[in-house]
């Protein structure tokens, strides 16, 4: 895809509609037919006291998490590249045909009228109003791996019956190494409205609160062997901090459209990248966004329905939403392309197919508190 430069002025108009504060409205939560009996899912729980988790995230740990993002994603990009080279496959657990079911839910803000003609903008720009609704539906995720190292990703508030759910990539909450329910990362924290502030004790502001993870759900095909084609997706519930009722009523929530294929026009992709393709202005604290089309990563190859989007955001943007102008998530940033040494070699982002596995995850997480 090429940037349509004459339409850059339209991007400003788009932003005035997409990223300015809007009025919250009711949302529909839809389940897709009869839910599966959940054999395809791995469920875990974070039991650490929420305030202890918030206190755990000191300035030093946050800084180390952001420093680790680049090598984290570099290693994951290599894993994804090896999987693609070996040839895509459907996970054993996914016995139904891809896209055999669909799940659709509305969003919790008013229609983004006039955004149906989104200009292609693969050169990511900072979100101009990052601490207002609906931009704050996207937030920073911090977590601790099994070896005690700290790391970061991106996630977004998503519509569920419990009103306290974050959608992200599978590798942002589980290493995909066969460790099952015990392998979920710990000290998981979601920070909407996250913003760098060197004068703050932790080095960042959290004007919308710090939301600690509780229940976690990922496809077993992710937790068992890290399937990047169909399963690098996950969700977790959060515990409201003091003074807040729930995440949806606080910042709003994306809807979703799962099981509808990999081809989409006018997608808005956002995240908190620590770097990018030939970029030096990304720091892991600032929310950026791209716009354009998402396309089937490998056409006429039915075992690979990943979404591919031209966007130069890099490490740290993992888990960020690929959403329609109507505010429905259709994918989550999973991996890009690098040279094996952590250097991004192409401005492109991929998402795992959001088909049956995504349907199962959203249906299951909505039943958990």
Short mmCIF file of C-alpha atoms in Angstrom, two decimals:
data_model
loop_
_atom_site.label_atom_id
_atom_site.label_comp_id
_atom_site.label_asym_id
_atom_site.label_seq_id
_atom_site.Cartn_x
_atom_site.Cartn_y
_atom_site.Cartn_z
CA UNK A 1 0.00 0.00 0.00
CA UNK A 2 1.11 3.56 -0.69
CA UNK A 3 0.36 6.70 1.26
CA UNK A 4 -2.25 8.81 -0.49
CA UNK A 5 -0.50 12.09 0.20
CA UNK A 6 -3.25 14.37 -1.20
CA UNK A 7 -5.51 13.03 1.52
CA UNK A 8 -3.33 13.83 4.50
CA UNK A 9 -5.60 16.74 5.24
CA UNK A 10 -8.38 14.23 5.60
CA UNK A 11 -6.41 12.57 8.37
CA UNK A 12 -6.80 15.66 10.54
CA UNK A 13 -10.53 15.57 9.98
CA UNK A 14 -10.57 11.91 10.82
CA UNK A 15 -8.75 12.53 14.07
CA UNK A 16 -11.22 15.18 15.09
CA UNK A 17 -13.84 12.45 14.99
CA UNK A 18 -11.88 9.43 16.16
CA UNK A 19 -9.77 10.84 18.96
CA UNK A 20 -11.72 13.70 20.52
CA UNK A 21 -13.91 13.05 23.58
CA UNK A 22 -17.27 11.54 22.72
CA UNK A 23 -20.40 10.63 24.60
CA UNK A 24 -20.62 7.15 26.10
CA UNK A 25 -23.58 5.07 25.07
CA UNK A 26 -24.98 1.61 25.72
CA UNK A 27 -23.29 -1.35 24.04
CA UNK A 28 -24.58 -4.71 22.99
CA UNK A 29 -22.65 -7.80 24.07
CA UNK A 30 -23.22 -10.70 21.68
CA UNK A 31 -22.31 -14.33 22.09
CA UNK A 32 -21.79 -16.45 19.00
CA UNK A 33 -24.30 -19.27 18.93
CA UNK A 34 -23.66 -21.94 21.53
CA UNK A 35 -20.30 -21.45 23.27
CA UNK A 36 -17.86 -24.34 23.12
CA UNK A 37 -17.32 -26.35 26.34
CA UNK A 38 -13.97 -24.51 26.60
CA UNK A 39 -11.51 -27.36 25.91
CA UNK A 40 -9.72 -24.96 23.56
CA UNK A 41 -8.95 -22.43 26.31
CA UNK A 42 -6.51 -22.01 29.17
CA UNK A 43 -7.75 -20.03 32.17
CA UNK A 44 -5.59 -18.61 34.94
CA UNK A 45 -5.95 -16.23 37.87
CA UNK A 46 -3.74 -13.53 39.34
CA UNK A 47 -4.20 -13.75 43.10
CA UNK A 48 -1.69 -11.15 44.33
CA UNK A 49 -3.30 -8.33 46.29
CA UNK A 50 -4.09 -5.54 43.78
CA UNK A 51 -2.44 -2.80 45.84
CA UNK A 52 0.67 -4.93 46.16
CA UNK A 53 0.81 -5.16 42.37
CA UNK A 54 0.45 -1.39 42.00
CA UNK A 55 3.20 -0.82 44.57
CA UNK A 56 5.42 -3.35 42.80
CA UNK A 57 5.66 -1.14 39.72
CA UNK A 58 8.38 1.30 40.75
CA UNK A 59 10.06 3.70 38.35
CA UNK A 60 13.04 1.34 38.01
CA UNK A 61 10.90 -1.69 37.16
CA UNK A 62 8.91 0.28 34.60
CA UNK A 63 12.08 1.54 32.93
CA UNK A 64 13.48 -2.00 32.76
CA UNK A 65 10.19 -3.22 31.29
CA UNK A 66 10.37 -0.68 28.48
CA UNK A 67 14.03 -1.49 27.85
CA UNK A 68 13.15 -5.17 27.54
CA UNK A 69 10.38 -4.62 25.00
CA UNK A 70 12.71 -4.44 22.03
CA UNK A 71 14.53 -7.70 22.62
CA UNK A 72 11.25 -9.38 23.64
CA UNK A 73 9.61 -8.58 20.34
CA UNK A 74 12.77 -9.33 18.36
CA UNK A 75 12.79 -12.86 19.74
CA UNK A 76 9.10 -13.24 19.07
CA UNK A 77 9.45 -11.96 15.50
CA UNK A 78 12.05 -14.66 14.87
CA UNK A 79 9.71 -17.30 16.27
CA UNK A 80 6.92 -16.07 14.01
CA UNK A 81 9.22 -16.01 10.98
CA UNK A 82 10.25 -19.61 11.64
CA UNK A 83 6.61 -20.66 11.90
CA UNK A 84 5.75 -18.96 8.62
CA UNK A 85 8.74 -20.56 6.90
CA UNK A 86 7.65 -23.98 8.17
CA UNK A 87 4.17 -23.41 6.77
CA UNK A 88 1.04 -22.39 8.62
CA UNK A 89 -1.16 -24.92 10.31
CA UNK A 90 -4.38 -24.97 12.25
CA UNK A 91 -3.86 -26.00 15.86
CA UNK A 92 -4.95 -29.48 16.83
CA UNK A 93 -7.49 -28.09 19.27
CA UNK A 94 -9.25 -26.07 16.56
CA UNK A 95 -11.31 -28.78 14.88
CA UNK A 96 -13.95 -26.46 13.46
CA UNK A 97 -13.27 -24.73 10.15
CA UNK A 98 -11.78 -21.29 10.49
CA UNK A 99 -14.40 -18.54 10.64
CA UNK A 100 -17.18 -21.07 11.24
CA UNK A 101 -18.70 -18.78 13.83
CA UNK A 102 -18.86 -15.05 14.31
CA UNK A 103 -19.11 -12.82 17.36
CA UNK A 104 -20.12 -9.18 17.08
CA UNK A 105 -20.60 -6.54 19.74
CA UNK A 106 -21.09 -2.80 19.61
CA UNK A 107 -18.88 -0.21 21.24
CA UNK A 108 -19.57 2.06 24.16
CA UNK A 109 -19.33 5.39 22.43
CA UNK A 110 -21.34 7.21 19.78
CA UNK A 111 -21.01 6.38 16.08
CA UNK A 112 -17.87 7.84 14.52
CA UNK A 113 -19.83 9.45 11.73
CA UNK A 114 -17.80 10.44 8.70
CA UNK A 115 -14.91 8.03 9.30
CA UNK A 116 -15.77 5.55 6.57
CA UNK A 117 -13.10 6.96 4.27
CA UNK A 118 -9.96 6.54 6.35
CA UNK A 119 -6.76 7.67 4.60
CA UNK A 120 -3.83 5.27 4.44
CA UNK A 121 -1.21 6.37 6.95
CA UNK A 122 1.43 3.68 7.54
CA UNK A 123 3.79 6.29 9.03
CA UNK A 124 2.58 6.26 12.64
CA UNK A 125 1.66 9.54 14.30
CA UNK A 126 1.29 10.34 18.01
CA UNK A 127 -2.33 10.29 19.13
CA UNK A 128 -3.15 14.01 19.55
CA UNK A 129 -5.51 13.64 22.53
CA UNK A 130 -4.13 10.55 24.31
CA UNK A 131 -5.82 11.10 27.66
CA UNK A 132 -9.38 11.56 26.41
CA UNK A 133 -12.08 9.07 25.42
CA UNK A 134 -11.85 7.07 23.18
CA UNK A 135 -8.02 7.18 23.03
CA UNK A 136 -7.80 6.05 26.67
CA UNK A 137 -9.52 2.77 25.78
CA UNK A 138 -5.99 1.80 24.71
CA UNK A 139 -3.45 1.48 27.51
CA UNK A 140 -0.06 0.20 28.56
CA UNK A 141 0.31 -3.34 29.95
CA UNK A 142 3.15 -4.13 32.36
CA UNK A 143 3.96 -7.65 33.52
CA UNK A 144 6.59 -9.86 35.16
CA UNK A 145 7.86 -13.02 33.45
CA UNK A 146 8.65 -16.28 35.23
CA UNK A 147 12.34 -15.35 35.45
CA UNK A 148 11.50 -12.15 37.34
CA UNK A 149 12.20 -9.76 34.46
CA UNK A 150 9.71 -6.99 33.71
CA UNK A 151 8.16 -6.28 30.32
CA UNK A 152 5.53 -4.19 28.53
CA UNK A 153 2.83 -4.44 25.87
CA UNK A 154 -0.36 -2.70 24.76
CA UNK A 155 -3.98 -3.63 25.44
CA UNK A 156 -7.47 -2.18 25.09
CA UNK A 157 -10.73 -2.12 26.97
CA UNK A 158 -13.29 -4.35 25.26
CA UNK A 159 -17.04 -4.84 25.68
CA UNK A 160 -18.06 -7.73 27.95
CA UNK A 161 -20.85 -8.34 30.44
CA UNK A 162 -18.43 -7.86 33.35
CA UNK A 163 -17.34 -4.41 32.04
CA UNK A 164 -13.79 -5.05 33.26
CA UNK A 165 -11.96 -6.73 30.38
CA UNK A 166 -8.77 -5.97 28.43
CA UNK A 167 -8.00 -7.48 25.00
CA UNK A 168 -4.38 -8.05 23.97
CA UNK A 169 -1.96 -10.46 22.30
CA UNK A 170 -1.42 -13.91 23.80
CA UNK A 171 2.30 -13.34 24.21
CA UNK A 172 1.57 -10.33 26.43
CA UNK A 173 0.19 -12.55 29.21
CA UNK A 174 1.66 -16.03 28.54
CA UNK A 175 4.94 -17.22 26.97
CA UNK A 176 3.25 -19.91 24.83
CA UNK A 177 5.67 -22.56 26.06
CA UNK A 178 3.40 -25.38 27.21
CA UNK A 179 3.32 -24.22 30.84
CA UNK A 180 -0.48 -24.18 30.96
CA UNK A 181 -2.52 -22.25 33.51
CA UNK A 182 0.49 -21.90 35.81
CA UNK A 183 2.48 -20.15 33.10
CA UNK A 184 0.55 -16.89 32.92
CA UNK A 185 2.67 -13.81 33.62
CA UNK A 186 2.22 -12.11 36.99
CA UNK A 187 1.99 -8.53 38.29
CA UNK A 188 -0.07 -7.71 35.19
CA UNK A 189 -1.19 -4.07 35.23
CA UNK A 190 -3.26 -2.11 32.69
CA UNK A 191 -2.83 1.67 32.59
CA UNK A 192 -5.25 3.65 30.38
CA UNK A 193 -4.17 7.24 29.76
CA UNK A 194 -0.58 6.20 30.46
CA UNK A 195 1.78 9.13 29.95
CA UNK A 196 5.42 9.83 30.72
CA UNK A 197 6.04 12.24 33.58
CA UNK A 198 9.61 12.40 34.84
CA UNK A 199 8.44 14.32 37.92
CA UNK A 200 6.02 11.58 39.02
CA UNK A 201 7.30 8.97 41.51
CA UNK A 202 6.92 6.14 38.97
CA UNK A 203 7.95 8.19 35.95
CA UNK A 204 4.44 8.15 34.49
CA UNK A 205 0.94 9.52 35.09
CA UNK A 206 -2.11 7.27 35.41
CA UNK A 207 -5.01 9.76 35.45
CA UNK A 208 -7.54 6.99 34.78
CA UNK A 209 -6.19 4.65 37.42
CA UNK A 210 -4.06 1.50 37.51
CA UNK A 211 -6.11 -1.65 36.84
CA UNK A 212 -4.72 -4.94 38.13
CA UNK A 213 -5.42 -8.17 36.23
CA UNK A 214 -7.44 -10.98 37.80
CA UNK A 215 -8.78 -13.72 35.47
CA UNK A 216 -6.78 -14.50 32.31
CA UNK A 217 -7.89 -16.44 29.23
CA UNK A 218 -5.88 -17.50 26.17
CA UNK A 219 -6.34 -20.20 23.52
CA UNK A 220 -4.74 -23.49 24.49
CA UNK A 221 -3.14 -23.51 21.05
CA UNK A 222 -1.28 -20.43 22.25
CA UNK A 223 -0.38 -21.58 25.76
CA UNK A 224 0.62 -25.05 24.51
CA UNK A 225 2.90 -24.14 21.62
CA UNK A 226 2.62 -20.47 20.73
CA UNK A 227 0.61 -20.71 17.51
CA UNK A 228 1.04 -17.32 15.80
CA UNK A 229 -1.39 -18.06 12.99
CA UNK A 230 -4.59 -18.54 14.97
CA UNK A 231 -3.92 -17.98 18.63
CA UNK A 232 -1.74 -15.00 19.61
CA UNK A 233 -4.68 -13.33 21.33
CA UNK A 234 -5.93 -13.18 24.90
CA UNK A 235 -8.06 -11.31 27.40
CA UNK A 236 -7.98 -10.62 31.10
CA UNK A 237 -10.32 -9.07 33.63
CA UNK A 238 -9.20 -6.23 35.87
CA UNK A 239 -9.90 -5.09 39.42
CA UNK A 240 -11.11 -1.46 39.67
CA UNK A 241 -8.88 0.80 41.76
CA UNK A 242 -10.42 2.74 44.65
CA UNK A 243 -12.92 5.33 43.45
CA UNK A 244 -13.82 3.55 40.18
CA UNK A 245 -16.78 1.30 39.39
CA UNK A 246 -15.60 -0.57 36.30
CA UNK A 247 -13.32 -0.12 33.31
CA UNK A 248 -16.03 0.31 30.67
CA UNK A 249 -17.85 3.08 32.51
CA UNK A 250 -14.53 4.79 33.23
CA UNK A 251 -12.86 4.89 29.81
CA UNK A 252 -15.32 3.24 27.40
CA UNK A 253 -14.71 0.01 25.51
CA UNK A 254 -14.17 -1.26 21.98
CA UNK A 255 -16.67 -3.60 20.44
CA UNK A 256 -15.48 -6.53 18.35
CA UNK A 257 -16.14 -8.40 15.12
CA UNK A 258 -14.55 -11.84 15.30
CA UNK A 259 -14.81 -14.65 12.77
CA UNK A 260 -15.31 -12.39 9.76
CA UNK A 261 -12.02 -12.94 7.93
CA UNK A 262 -8.73 -11.06 7.54
CA UNK A 263 -9.64 -8.42 4.92
CA UNK A 264 -10.74 -5.03 6.21
CA UNK A 265 -10.77 -1.50 4.86
CA UNK A 266 -10.07 1.63 6.86
CA UNK A 267 -8.51 0.06 9.95
CA UNK A 268 -7.15 2.15 12.84
CA UNK A 269 -4.20 0.52 14.63
CA UNK A 270 -2.75 1.92 17.85
CA UNK A 271 -0.21 1.05 20.49
CA UNK A 272 2.67 2.17 22.71
CA UNK A 273 5.76 1.34 20.61
CA UNK A 274 9.25 1.65 22.01
CA UNK A 275 10.68 1.84 18.51
CA UNK A 276 9.67 1.52 14.87
CA UNK A 277 10.91 1.06 11.33
CA UNK A 278 13.58 3.74 10.84
CA UNK A 279 12.08 5.72 13.74
CA UNK A 280 13.83 7.41 16.66
CA UNK A 281 10.85 9.24 18.19
CA UNK A 282 9.10 6.32 19.94
CA UNK A 283 9.74 5.76 23.65
CA UNK A 284 7.19 3.21 24.93
CA UNK A 285 5.32 5.94 26.82
CA UNK A 286 3.55 7.61 23.89
CA UNK A 287 0.52 6.23 22.08
CA UNK A 288 0.87 6.17 18.27
CA UNK A 289 -1.56 5.13 15.55
CA UNK A 290 -1.62 4.08 11.90
CA UNK A 291 -4.54 3.89 9.49
CA UNK A 292 -5.13 1.88 6.32
CA UNK A 293 -6.28 -1.53 5.13
CA UNK A 294 -5.75 -4.90 6.77
CA UNK A 295 -5.30 -7.73 4.30
CA UNK A 296 -4.94 -11.50 4.28
CA UNK A 297 -1.27 -12.15 5.03
CA UNK A 298 -1.11 -15.05 2.56
CA UNK A 299 -3.86 -15.14 -0.02
CA UNK A 300 -5.20 -18.49 -1.21
CA UNK A 301 -3.48 -20.23 1.70
CA UNK A 302 -6.29 -21.26 4.06
CA UNK A 303 -4.11 -22.22 7.00
CA UNK A 304 -2.80 -18.65 7.27
CA UNK A 305 -5.51 -16.06 7.85
CA UNK A 306 -3.33 -13.61 9.72
CA UNK A 307 -4.08 -9.93 9.20
CA UNK A 308 -1.34 -7.84 7.62
CA UNK A 309 -1.25 -4.05 7.87
CA UNK A 310 1.27 -1.49 6.67
CA UNK A 311 2.41 0.31 9.82
CA UNK A 312 5.86 1.25 11.11
CA UNK A 313 5.17 0.86 14.83
CA UNK A 314 7.54 -1.57 16.47
CA UNK A 315 8.28 -3.32 19.73
CA UNK A 316 5.89 -2.44 22.56
CA UNK A 317 2.87 -2.03 20.26
CA UNK A 318 2.11 -5.76 20.64
CA UNK A 319 -1.46 -6.34 21.74
CA UNK A 320 -2.67 -3.00 20.42
CA UNK A 321 -6.05 -3.10 18.66
CA UNK A 322 -6.70 -3.20 14.95
CA UNK A 323 -10.20 -1.71 14.88
CA UNK A 324 -12.80 -0.55 12.39
CA UNK A 325 -13.98 3.08 12.22
CA UNK A 326 -17.07 1.86 14.07
CA UNK A 327 -14.86 0.92 17.02
CA UNK A 328 -14.85 -2.87 16.64
CA UNK A 329 -11.65 -4.85 17.19
CA UNK A 330 -10.80 -7.27 14.36
CA UNK A 331 -7.20 -8.05 15.31
CA UNK A 332 -4.38 -7.39 17.79
CA UNK A 333 -0.78 -6.57 16.94
CA UNK A 334 1.25 -9.78 17.14
CA UNK A 335 4.54 -9.53 15.27
CA UNK A 336 6.48 -7.80 12.52
CA UNK A 337 9.61 -8.47 10.51
CA UNK A 338 13.20 -8.00 11.65
CA UNK A 339 16.69 -9.12 10.69
CA UNK A 340 17.17 -11.53 13.57
CA UNK A 341 19.13 -8.96 15.54
CA UNK A 342 16.15 -6.90 16.67
CA UNK A 343 16.23 -4.42 13.79
CA UNK A 344 12.90 -3.93 12.02
CA UNK A 345 13.31 -4.43 8.27
CA UNK A 346 9.83 -3.63 6.98
CA UNK A 347 7.03 -1.30 8.17
CA UNK A 348 4.39 -4.00 8.63
CA UNK A 349 2.39 -5.49 11.51
CA UNK A 350 0.61 -8.84 11.67
CA UNK A 351 -2.26 -10.09 13.80
CA UNK A 352 -3.25 -13.70 14.41
CA UNK A 353 -6.56 -14.61 12.78
CA UNK A 354 -9.39 -13.60 15.08
CA UNK A 355 -11.65 -16.54 14.25
CA UNK A 356 -12.98 -19.37 16.46
CA UNK A 357 -10.29 -18.89 19.09
CA UNK A 358 -11.20 -15.22 19.49
CA UNK A 359 -14.88 -16.12 19.73
CA UNK A 360 -14.17 -18.63 22.48
CA UNK A 361 -11.95 -16.23 24.42
CA UNK A 362 -14.42 -13.34 24.38
CA UNK A 363 -17.32 -15.59 25.32
CA UNK A 364 -15.39 -17.17 28.19
CA UNK A 365 -13.84 -14.01 29.65
CA UNK A 366 -17.30 -12.43 29.84
CA UNK A 367 -18.34 -15.09 32.35
CA UNK A 368 -15.46 -14.32 34.72
CA UNK A 369 -15.11 -11.59 37.28
#
